[in-house]
Amino acid sequence: MAAPASHRRRSRLLSWPLLFVAILAVHSLAVYLFTRGFLLTRTELDLHSSRDDRPQDVSPGCASWPPPAVDRLVIVVLDALRFDFVAPSTFFQEKQPWMDKLQVLQELAADEKTSARIFKALADPPTTSLQRLKALTTGGLPTFIDVGNSFGAPAIVEDNIMYQLVKNGKRVVMMGDDTWVQLYPEHFNKSFPYPSFNVKDLDTVDNGVIEHLLPFLHKNDWDVLIAHFLGVDHAGHIFGVESTPMTHKLEQYNKILEDVVDTLRSLSKPGGPHENTLLLVMGDHGQTLNGDHGGGTAEEVETSLFAWSPKAPPDAVLSVLGESSCNVDLHGKEMCISTMQQLDFAATISALLGIPFPFGSIGRVNPDLYALSAGTWDSQRMGTNGCASQNDVEAWMWRYAEVLCVNSWQVKRYIDVYSATSVIGFPSEDLQSVADQYSKAQSNWSASLRTTCSSETDGQEEYIERKSLVLQRQIDAYTNFLQSFAKLARNAWTEFDLWFMGIGLLLMVMSVITQACALVKLNTMYQSSNQESTSSRVIVQFSFAFILVTIRAASFLSNSYILTEGRVANFLLATSCIASVWYSAAKGEFNREDFVFLLLNILTRFGIEVGMSKQLTGPSISKDHPMSIICKKIGASSCNVLLELLPIMSLALVAYIVLKCISYAISQKFLKYFVFSGTMLSYISIAFHWASESALFSQMEPIQELGRSLAPRFVYGIGGLSLAISALYRMLGQPDYLKMNQRITNLSAAMLCSWSPTILILLGRQGPFVALICMTGVWCITKLLQKHQRESKPDVPILCVAHPVSVVQWSLLAVCLFYLTGHWCTFDGLRYGAAFIGFDHFDIIRQGLLLSIDTFGVSHILPILSLPFIALVWCRTASKDNKVKDVIINNLTQVLLMYGLITAITATLTIICVTIQRRHLMVWGLFAPKYVFDAIGLLLTDLLIFLASLYYS
């Protein structure tokens, strides 16, 4: 009889890891199907415009691509260029330290109004560099799914201005950000790429650009020059906009731009190489005050573009420049700023250079930028329209109307082909509306030709006025058509496949139901008749836990609550603490742990405020940081010393607690000594790493290099070795010599000590404070569970499932720690600097792994690996009896299953949320990133739970 019982027991124990791997498989399939339906990119047409393409049934002037208006183009890209970096401070309510640093651009815009202008350029989110460069060169709208390629940009196969430049014999030179070479590997005659992902490096890319930029301006072997600087972007990521490094970078750029302008001006005399050159200084996107970008806030989508032509157009250009914001600059000179969509960049550049527009471009040739080129006012260069023009303005308006005619034909051609080849396309009523606008614009063009080219029957002034009005109406007709389709594309560009989305959502709902049924079955498996008296209390516990999870999950239906998810989780955690205090008070008891946990929640709430504002840790703090109050009291020098020493002192306290726990928790001698020594060496290395970044070793470069590079690698190496030793101990150890609870405690402590030093060093100097909060939270939860155990009847083997609130509290605390450490569920919430701790060069696997550990370390990895401590609270019996072992494994499995169920419920509500809000204004800036983070978090949770079930069982 013993053998069949042992066999059944082994089969039952093996069935739970199989359940967890099945849950992982179902969730993976559900996420894949929903993602395929929700994050479908627009259909990219493998078609290219050609020089031989000819519009049909239009005027002779509109029957071919526009002639070139400029001979050479210099594009200087300043990555993450905020609009207020370029515009004078007089255009804003309050002057900030980073304003008015690019004086050379402001002076040109004020002194040379006919040939220089500042634009507010509006980007379409998501505002990652890859998507912005792709959108700028293709003339299309960015697609959300490309965010995943930001660390390894694929070559662009869609038609773009780079392809058209090469196809039409233009020579292109690039220097700077190596993303250009990844996107266009075979499009440059000469290229000088520099690695772009080491955000701690402010100077390598910029110095490389500086080395080549000015010498190439004196050469004649190029037609388009692209210089992409990265220092401002990296300074923002690491130090923030208000920092001294940001100011230094802007001042450096001002000096560089002065040299560029002087060089172009000196070589722009008649017959010179830059007689008809256009200079563009532009950003690909903006950035927040904390240096982040990727979302759709005003700070992120508002960037700047500055245009200057050494050869000035006639003064008449001022009469065609559109409505703009005008004000005086710092010197009292009037300056006007125009606004343009970055969507219009590709079409405008194509028209200026005289190349075919990219096939998929849906932008409009911007009139202000087009007019600033002197070539667009040259009748010999631009050709004649067959009608006698009375003045420069009418001649320019005629040419611009012809350019818009070709522009509109090209967009209409794209609409027709896209609608015919795309699976879903655009709504038929919207297509009919834009088609009617195009037909109206073309019919108006024919009438305009007859009107403006007819013989004069009225007086000279009446004829000129009528002609100008007719041309303006024609320009407005084409503009309305182009803007209407751009609006349609923005509103309905993404093709949602509701079938795939529905199947994915259905699988998620079914998996939640299955997990809940498995939890109920597991709970009743070892229930005895003696436990029926506790059923009412179990129901109350489950109900309260379910309410907490449901409230948090339902809050995802509101974009406001998603933005404040950390505060919501902290509020619910505090609610559970208050409920525990009330329950104890009703029984006439006051538990110390309840009040400690409540105080911990208050501290966590303040930490979340700091974390969500992305305040910097370490010696450099902003004026809004809470530590600034202390600094004002004790002085700046004392404050810096305090900020240097406080993290190291906290680290020492954390190390003492961890080493004490190792001595108590691990009973196997070899494992204890190895984990103890490895952990101690790791914490010493972390302290040395932080000390090397301070002023303590500022005069000792070898020691600094050792601490900055080798110390973190040493920590990573010890962590990897500890993981390997733990796995070997699990596979090769002899568990029969240890009681079940002791064995699981050994394994849990070894695993946590393997991961925690790596996570701690990636978190930076905030790590020790986060670790103390985490350990205090675990202590409070386990102590409260022990009190509940002592209240229970000693002869009743109460299972951990009787207190699901503890698991929910642990889940909520994990969410709080995610936001407390400066993360949030958008791509600008990723702490890219952590990926380069210990390394200076970019490797997609290595940096991707470190970034993932930093992002999910305190919110997923450590909380899940700590779950056995919650499960073992109810299993203090020191016995090797198989029934007790089964109870222990049962408790652990319930906790793992419950934690996975909580994550699955929140992920399911997130999926429901993005399904409902798929047409919301903030779908790509907020809801889609939230879905991506929750989907990745769900799959990571399932994977860790599956591995934990194998590791601990």
mmCIF file of N, CA, C and O in Angstrom, residues 230-300:
data_model
loop_
_atom_site.group_PDB
_atom_site.id
_atom_site.type_symbol
_atom_site.label_atom_id
_atom_site.label_comp_id
_atom_site.label_asym_id
_atom_site.label_seq_id
_atom_site.Cartn_x
_atom_site.Cartn_y
_atom_site.Cartn_z
ATOM 1 N N LEU A 230 24.025 63.917 -29.917
ATOM 2 C CA LEU A 230 23.261 63.177 -28.902
ATOM 3 C C LEU A 230 23.452 63.701 -27.481
ATOM 4 O O LEU A 230 22.817 63.205 -26.559
ATOM 5 N N GLY A 231 24.343 64.671 -27.274
ATOM 6 C CA GLY A 231 24.691 65.076 -25.918
ATOM 7 C C GLY A 231 23.520 65.575 -25.094
ATOM 8 O O GLY A 231 23.403 65.256 -23.902
ATOM 9 N N VAL A 232 22.627 66.348 -25.693
ATOM 10 C CA VAL A 232 21.479 66.885 -24.953
ATOM 11 C C VAL A 232 20.545 65.765 -24.514
ATOM 12 O O VAL A 232 20.033 65.771 -23.389
ATOM 13 N N ASP A 233 20.324 64.788 -25.390
ATOM 14 C CA ASP A 233 19.471 63.658 -25.042
ATOM 15 C C ASP A 233 20.052 62.877 -23.862
ATOM 16 O O ASP A 233 19.345 62.557 -22.902
ATOM 17 N N HIS A 234 21.346 62.595 -23.915
ATOM 18 C CA HIS A 234 21.970 61.827 -22.844
ATOM 19 C C HIS A 234 22.058 62.633 -21.555
ATOM 20 O O HIS A 234 21.871 62.083 -20.457
ATOM 21 N N ALA A 235 22.341 63.923 -21.660
ATOM 22 C CA ALA A 235 22.382 64.759 -20.461
ATOM 23 C C ALA A 235 21.018 64.795 -19.780
ATOM 24 O O ALA A 235 20.923 64.788 -18.553
ATOM 25 N N GLY A 236 19.950 64.819 -20.592
ATOM 26 C CA GLY A 236 18.611 64.797 -20.012
ATOM 27 C C GLY A 236 18.315 63.497 -19.302
ATOM 28 O O GLY A 236 17.763 63.484 -18.202
ATOM 29 N N HIS A 237 18.684 62.370 -19.919
ATOM 30 C CA HIS A 237 18.415 61.063 -19.311
ATOM 31 C C HIS A 237 19.128 60.908 -17.974
ATOM 32 O O HIS A 237 18.572 60.355 -17.015
ATOM 33 N N ILE A 238 20.356 61.383 -17.895
ATOM 34 C CA ILE A 238 21.162 61.147 -16.700
ATOM 35 C C ILE A 238 20.974 62.249 -15.661
ATOM 36 O O ILE A 238 20.810 61.985 -14.468
ATOM 37 N N PHE A 239 20.979 63.506 -16.090
ATOM 38 C CA PHE A 239 21.015 64.616 -15.132
ATOM 39 C C PHE A 239 19.735 65.448 -15.105
ATOM 40 O O PHE A 239 19.487 66.156 -14.132
ATOM 41 N N GLY A 240 18.915 65.402 -16.164
ATOM 42 C CA GLY A 240 17.720 66.237 -16.216
ATOM 43 C C GLY A 240 17.987 67.554 -16.916
ATOM 44 O O GLY A 240 19.125 67.974 -17.124
ATOM 45 N N VAL A 241 16.901 68.228 -17.269
ATOM 46 C CA VAL A 241 17.004 69.468 -18.049
ATOM 47 C C VAL A 241 17.605 70.603 -17.232
ATOM 48 O O VAL A 241 18.342 71.446 -17.758
ATOM 49 N N GLU A 242 17.321 70.627 -15.941
ATOM 50 C CA GLU A 242 17.774 71.748 -15.106
ATOM 51 C C GLU A 242 19.225 71.617 -14.653
ATOM 52 O O GLU A 242 19.694 72.433 -13.873
ATOM 53 N N SER A 243 19.944 70.638 -15.139
ATOM 54 C CA SER A 243 21.274 70.343 -14.639
ATOM 55 C C SER A 243 22.343 71.201 -15.306
ATOM 56 O O SER A 243 22.143 71.772 -16.380
ATOM 57 N N THR A 244 23.495 71.243 -14.650
ATOM 58 C CA THR A 244 24.649 71.958 -15.211
ATOM 59 C C THR A 244 25.163 71.294 -16.480
ATOM 60 O O THR A 244 25.507 72.005 -17.441
ATOM 61 N N PRO A 245 25.271 69.951 -16.570
ATOM 62 C CA PRO A 245 25.707 69.343 -17.836
ATOM 63 C C PRO A 245 24.819 69.712 -19.016
ATOM 64 O O PRO A 245 25.317 69.852 -20.140
ATOM 65 N N MET A 246 23.517 69.872 -18.792
ATOM 66 C CA MET A 246 22.636 70.274 -19.884
ATOM 67 C C MET A 246 22.992 71.685 -20.361
ATOM 68 O O MET A 246 23.066 71.950 -21.575
ATOM 69 N N THR A 247 23.214 72.586 -19.425
ATOM 70 C CA THR A 247 23.591 73.955 -19.790
ATOM 71 C C THR A 247 24.899 73.969 -20.573
ATOM 72 O O THR A 247 25.037 74.673 -21.582
ATOM 73 N N HIS A 248 25.865 73.186 -20.127
ATOM 74 C CA HIS A 248 27.156 73.129 -20.816
ATOM 75 C C HIS A 248 26.998 72.595 -22.232
ATOM 76 O O HIS A 248 27.660 73.083 -23.167
ATOM 77 N N LYS A 249 26.149 71.610 -22.410
ATOM 78 C CA LYS A 249 25.935 71.056 -23.737
ATOM 79 C C LYS A 249 25.314 72.085 -24.677
ATOM 80 O O LYS A 249 25.704 72.220 -25.839
ATOM 81 N N LEU A 250 24.318 72.798 -24.196
ATOM 82 C CA LEU A 250 23.672 73.810 -25.032
ATOM 83 C C LEU A 250 24.651 74.920 -25.404
ATOM 84 O O LEU A 250 24.650 75.418 -26.541
ATOM 85 N N GLU A 251 25.470 75.315 -24.469
ATOM 86 C CA GLU A 251 26.477 76.334 -24.768
ATOM 87 C C GLU A 251 27.499 75.815 -25.777
ATOM 88 O O GLU A 251 27.963 76.560 -26.652
ATOM 89 N N GLN A 252 27.854 74.531 -25.670
ATOM 90 C CA GLN A 252 28.759 73.942 -26.657
ATOM 91 C C GLN A 252 28.123 73.934 -28.041
ATOM 92 O O GLN A 252 28.771 74.262 -29.041
ATOM 93 N N TYR A 253 26.840 73.578 -28.111
ATOM 94 C CA TYR A 253 26.146 73.565 -29.401
ATOM 95 C C TYR A 253 26.076 74.974 -29.999
ATOM 96 O O TYR A 253 26.165 75.140 -31.221
ATOM 97 N N ASN A 254 25.883 75.963 -29.163
ATOM 98 C CA ASN A 254 25.824 77.333 -29.667
ATOM 99 C C ASN A 254 27.135 77.714 -30.353
ATOM 100 O O ASN A 254 27.138 78.333 -31.425
ATOM 101 N N LYS A 255 28.254 77.335 -29.748
ATOM 102 C CA LYS A 255 29.556 77.629 -30.360
ATOM 103 C C LYS A 255 29.722 76.869 -31.671
ATOM 104 O O LYS A 255 30.213 77.426 -32.675
ATOM 105 N N ILE A 256 29.303 75.613 -31.702
ATOM 106 C CA ILE A 256 29.410 74.824 -32.932
ATOM 107 C C ILE A 256 28.563 75.443 -34.035
ATOM 108 O O ILE A 256 29.007 75.580 -35.187
ATOM 109 N N LEU A 257 27.332 75.827 -33.704
ATOM 110 C CA LEU A 257 26.438 76.409 -34.709
ATOM 111 C C LEU A 257 26.960 77.753 -35.198
ATOM 112 O O LEU A 257 26.772 78.103 -36.369
ATOM 113 N N GLU A 258 27.587 78.520 -34.332
ATOM 114 C CA GLU A 258 28.222 79.765 -34.783
ATOM 115 C C GLU A 258 29.274 79.479 -35.855
ATOM 116 O O GLU A 258 29.333 80.176 -36.887
ATOM 117 N N ASP A 259 30.091 78.454 -35.621
ATOM 118 C CA ASP A 259 31.117 78.098 -36.600
ATOM 119 C C ASP A 259 30.489 77.612 -37.901
ATOM 120 O O ASP A 259 30.980 77.928 -38.999
ATOM 121 N N VAL A 260 29.402 76.849 -37.815
ATOM 122 C CA VAL A 260 28.726 76.362 -39.013
ATOM 123 C C VAL A 260 28.163 77.525 -39.821
ATOM 124 O O VAL A 260 28.328 77.595 -41.051
ATOM 125 N N VAL A 261 27.490 78.452 -39.147
ATOM 126 C CA VAL A 261 26.905 79.604 -39.836
ATOM 127 C C VAL A 261 28.000 80.462 -40.478
ATOM 128 O O VAL A 261 27.872 80.900 -41.634
ATOM 129 N N ASP A 262 29.074 80.702 -39.749
ATOM 130 C CA ASP A 262 30.172 81.516 -40.312
ATOM 131 C C ASP A 262 30.776 80.835 -41.533
ATOM 132 O O ASP A 262 31.099 81.498 -42.529
ATOM 133 N N THR A 263 30.933 79.525 -41.475
ATOM 134 C CA THR A 263 31.505 78.806 -42.621
ATOM 135 C C THR A 263 30.578 78.876 -43.827
ATOM 136 O O THR A 263 31.022 79.138 -44.956
ATOM 137 N N LEU A 264 29.291 78.636 -43.613
ATOM 138 C CA LEU A 264 28.348 78.703 -44.724
ATOM 139 C C LEU A 264 28.276 80.107 -45.312
ATOM 140 O O LEU A 264 28.228 80.290 -46.540
ATOM 141 N N ARG A 265 28.294 81.098 -44.447
ATOM 142 C CA ARG A 265 28.206 82.479 -44.933
ATOM 143 C C ARG A 265 29.451 82.847 -45.753
ATOM 144 O O ARG A 265 29.349 83.509 -46.793
ATOM 145 N N SER A 266 30.621 82.415 -45.304
ATOM 146 C CA SER A 266 31.853 82.765 -46.012
ATOM 147 C C SER A 266 31.951 82.072 -47.364
ATOM 148 O O SER A 266 32.671 82.558 -48.256
ATOM 149 N N LEU A 267 31.244 80.957 -47.543
ATOM 150 C CA LEU A 267 31.305 80.219 -48.804
ATOM 151 C C LEU A 267 30.035 80.366 -49.619
ATOM 152 O O LEU A 267 29.764 79.562 -50.518
ATOM 153 N N SER A 268 29.228 81.389 -49.326
ATOM 154 C CA SER A 268 27.938 81.558 -50.005
ATOM 155 C C SER A 268 27.945 82.679 -51.028
ATOM 156 O O SER A 268 26.889 83.058 -51.523
ATOM 157 N N LYS A 269 29.122 83.201 -51.336
ATOM 158 C CA LYS A 269 29.198 84.250 -52.364
ATOM 159 C C LYS A 269 28.822 83.674 -53.728
ATOM 160 O O LYS A 269 28.867 82.466 -53.931
ATOM 161 N N PRO A 270 28.442 84.504 -54.688
ATOM 162 C CA PRO A 270 28.086 83.995 -56.026
ATOM 163 C C PRO A 270 29.179 83.086 -56.576
ATOM 164 O O PRO A 270 30.348 83.441 -56.603
ATOM 165 N N GLY A 271 28.777 81.915 -56.980
ATOM 166 C CA GLY A 271 29.732 80.934 -57.473
ATOM 167 C C GLY A 271 30.332 80.065 -56.393
ATOM 168 O O GLY A 271 31.055 79.103 -56.691
ATOM 169 N N GLY A 272 30.067 80.362 -55.125
ATOM 170 C CA GLY A 272 30.602 79.585 -54.016
ATOM 171 C C GLY A 272 29.841 78.291 -53.817
ATOM 172 O O GLY A 272 28.714 78.131 -54.300
ATOM 173 N N PRO A 273 30.420 77.353 -53.089
ATOM 174 C CA PRO A 273 29.765 76.044 -52.910
ATOM 175 C C PRO A 273 28.465 76.116 -52.129
ATOM 176 O O PRO A 273 27.635 75.213 -52.234
ATOM 177 N N HIS A 274 28.289 77.168 -51.338
ATOM 178 C CA HIS A 274 27.065 77.272 -50.533
ATOM 179 C C HIS A 274 26.218 78.474 -50.930
ATOM 180 O O HIS A 274 25.515 79.053 -50.103
ATOM 181 N N GLU A 275 26.286 78.833 -52.200
ATOM 182 C CA GLU A 275 25.483 79.955 -52.678
ATOM 183 C C GLU A 275 24.001 79.675 -52.512
ATOM 184 O O GLU A 275 23.220 80.576 -52.198
ATOM 185 N N ASN A 276 23.601 78.434 -52.709
ATOM 186 C CA ASN A 276 22.182 78.086 -52.596
ATOM 187 C C ASN A 276 22.011 76.878 -51.678
ATOM 188 O O ASN A 276 21.416 75.874 -52.025
ATOM 189 N N THR A 277 22.578 77.005 -50.465
ATOM 190 C CA THR A 277 22.486 75.954 -49.451
ATOM 191 C C THR A 277 21.441 76.340 -48.410
ATOM 192 O O THR A 277 21.273 77.521 -48.092
ATOM 193 N N LEU A 278 20.766 75.355 -47.878
ATOM 194 C CA LEU A 278 19.793 75.581 -46.809
ATOM 195 C C LEU A 278 20.273 74.849 -45.560
ATOM 196 O O LEU A 278 20.635 73.669 -45.615
ATOM 197 N N LEU A 279 20.289 75.531 -44.426
ATOM 198 C CA LEU A 279 20.672 74.954 -43.143
ATOM 199 C C LEU A 279 19.424 74.696 -42.303
ATOM 200 O O LEU A 279 18.604 75.603 -42.118
ATOM 201 N N LEU A 280 19.301 73.475 -41.813
ATOM 202 C CA LEU A 280 18.218 73.116 -40.897
ATOM 203 C C LEU A 280 18.826 72.614 -39.590
ATOM 204 O O LEU A 280 19.654 71.705 -39.604
ATOM 205 N N VAL A 281 18.444 73.220 -38.483
ATOM 206 C CA VAL A 281 18.820 72.754 -37.151
ATOM 207 C C VAL A 281 17.527 72.293 -36.483
ATOM 208 O O VAL A 281 16.605 73.097 -36.309
ATOM 209 N N MET A 282 17.452 71.048 -36.119
ATOM 210 C CA MET A 282 16.160 70.498 -35.705
ATOM 211 C C MET A 282 16.338 69.427 -34.633
ATOM 212 O O MET A 282 17.413 68.863 -34.443
ATOM 213 N N GLY A 283 15.259 69.178 -33.928
ATOM 214 C CA GLY A 283 15.193 68.070 -32.989
ATOM 215 C C GLY A 283 14.296 66.989 -33.546
ATOM 216 O O GLY A 283 13.424 67.256 -34.377
ATOM 217 N N ASP A 284 14.505 65.754 -33.106
ATOM 218 C CA ASP A 284 13.613 64.668 -33.518
ATOM 219 C C ASP A 284 12.414 64.545 -32.580
ATOM 220 O O ASP A 284 11.370 64.028 -32.956
ATOM 221 N N HIS A 285 12.573 65.032 -31.361
ATOM 222 C CA HIS A 285 11.499 65.029 -30.366
ATOM 223 C C HIS A 285 11.940 65.920 -29.222
ATOM 224 O O HIS A 285 13.074 66.415 -29.199
ATOM 225 N N GLY A 286 11.057 66.149 -28.264
ATOM 226 C CA GLY A 286 11.420 66.927 -27.088
ATOM 227 C C GLY A 286 11.801 66.013 -25.939
ATOM 228 O O GLY A 286 12.186 64.863 -26.129
ATOM 229 N N GLN A 287 11.696 66.522 -24.730
ATOM 230 C CA GLN A 287 11.951 65.725 -23.535
ATOM 231 C C GLN A 287 11.316 66.422 -22.335
ATOM 232 O O GLN A 287 11.107 67.633 -22.340
ATOM 233 N N THR A 288 11.000 65.630 -21.318
ATOM 234 C CA THR A 288 10.437 66.196 -20.098
ATOM 235 C C THR A 288 11.563 66.820 -19.270
ATOM 236 O O THR A 288 12.741 66.702 -19.597
ATOM 237 N N LEU A 289 11.193 67.470 -18.190
ATOM 238 C CA LEU A 289 12.207 68.068 -17.322
ATOM 239 C C LEU A 289 13.127 67.014 -16.735
ATOM 240 O O LEU A 289 14.264 67.318 -16.367
ATOM 241 N N ASN A 290 12.647 65.783 -16.654
ATOM 242 C CA ASN A 290 13.487 64.697 -16.141
ATOM 243 C C ASN A 290 14.304 64.021 -17.226
ATOM 244 O O ASN A 290 14.999 63.047 -16.969
ATOM 245 N N GLY A 291 14.209 64.521 -18.462
ATOM 246 C CA GLY A 291 15.001 63.977 -19.553
ATOM 247 C C GLY A 291 14.389 62.780 -20.244
ATOM 248 O O GLY A 291 15.062 62.092 -21.009
ATOM 249 N N ASP A 292 13.099 62.521 -20.015
ATOM 250 C CA ASP A 292 12.457 61.357 -20.606
ATOM 251 C C ASP A 292 11.726 61.730 -21.886
ATOM 252 O O ASP A 292 11.325 62.880 -22.087
ATOM 253 N N HIS A 293 11.522 60.754 -22.729
ATOM 254 C CA HIS A 293 10.705 60.933 -23.924
ATOM 255 C C HIS A 293 10.214 59.579 -24.385
ATOM 256 O O HIS A 293 10.740 58.547 -23.981
ATOM 257 N N GLY A 294 9.220 59.576 -25.211
ATOM 258 C CA GLY A 294 8.597 58.343 -25.672
ATOM 259 C C GLY A 294 7.082 58.438 -25.657
ATOM 260 O O GLY A 294 6.399 57.765 -26.431
ATOM 261 N N GLY A 295 6.557 59.292 -24.783
ATOM 262 C CA GLY A 295 5.114 59.452 -24.666
ATOM 263 C C GLY A 295 4.573 60.570 -25.541
ATOM 264 O O GLY A 295 5.200 61.013 -26.498
ATOM 265 N N GLY A 296 3.400 61.059 -25.178
ATOM 266 C CA GLY A 296 2.731 62.055 -25.997
ATOM 267 C C GLY A 296 2.438 63.350 -25.277
ATOM 268 O O GLY A 296 1.556 64.105 -25.699
ATOM 269 N N THR A 297 3.161 63.662 -24.184
ATOM 270 C CA THR A 297 2.941 64.931 -23.499
ATOM 271 C C THR A 297 3.473 66.084 -24.344
ATOM 272 O O THR A 297 4.283 65.884 -25.256
ATOM 273 N N ALA A 298 3.042 67.297 -24.010
ATOM 274 C CA ALA A 298 3.447 68.466 -24.786
ATOM 275 C C ALA A 298 4.964 68.631 -24.786
ATOM 276 O O ALA A 298 5.568 68.973 -25.811
ATOM 277 N N GLU A 299 5.603 68.401 -23.654
ATOM 278 C CA GLU A 299 7.060 68.556 -23.590
ATOM 279 C C GLU A 299 7.769 67.573 -24.510
ATOM 280 O O GLU A 299 8.851 67.871 -25.021
ATOM 281 N N GLU A 300 7.186 66.402 -24.715
ATOM 282 C CA GLU A 300 7.833 65.362 -25.522
ATOM 283 C C GLU A 300 7.572 65.546 -27.009
ATOM 284 O O GLU A 300 8.443 65.235 -27.836
#
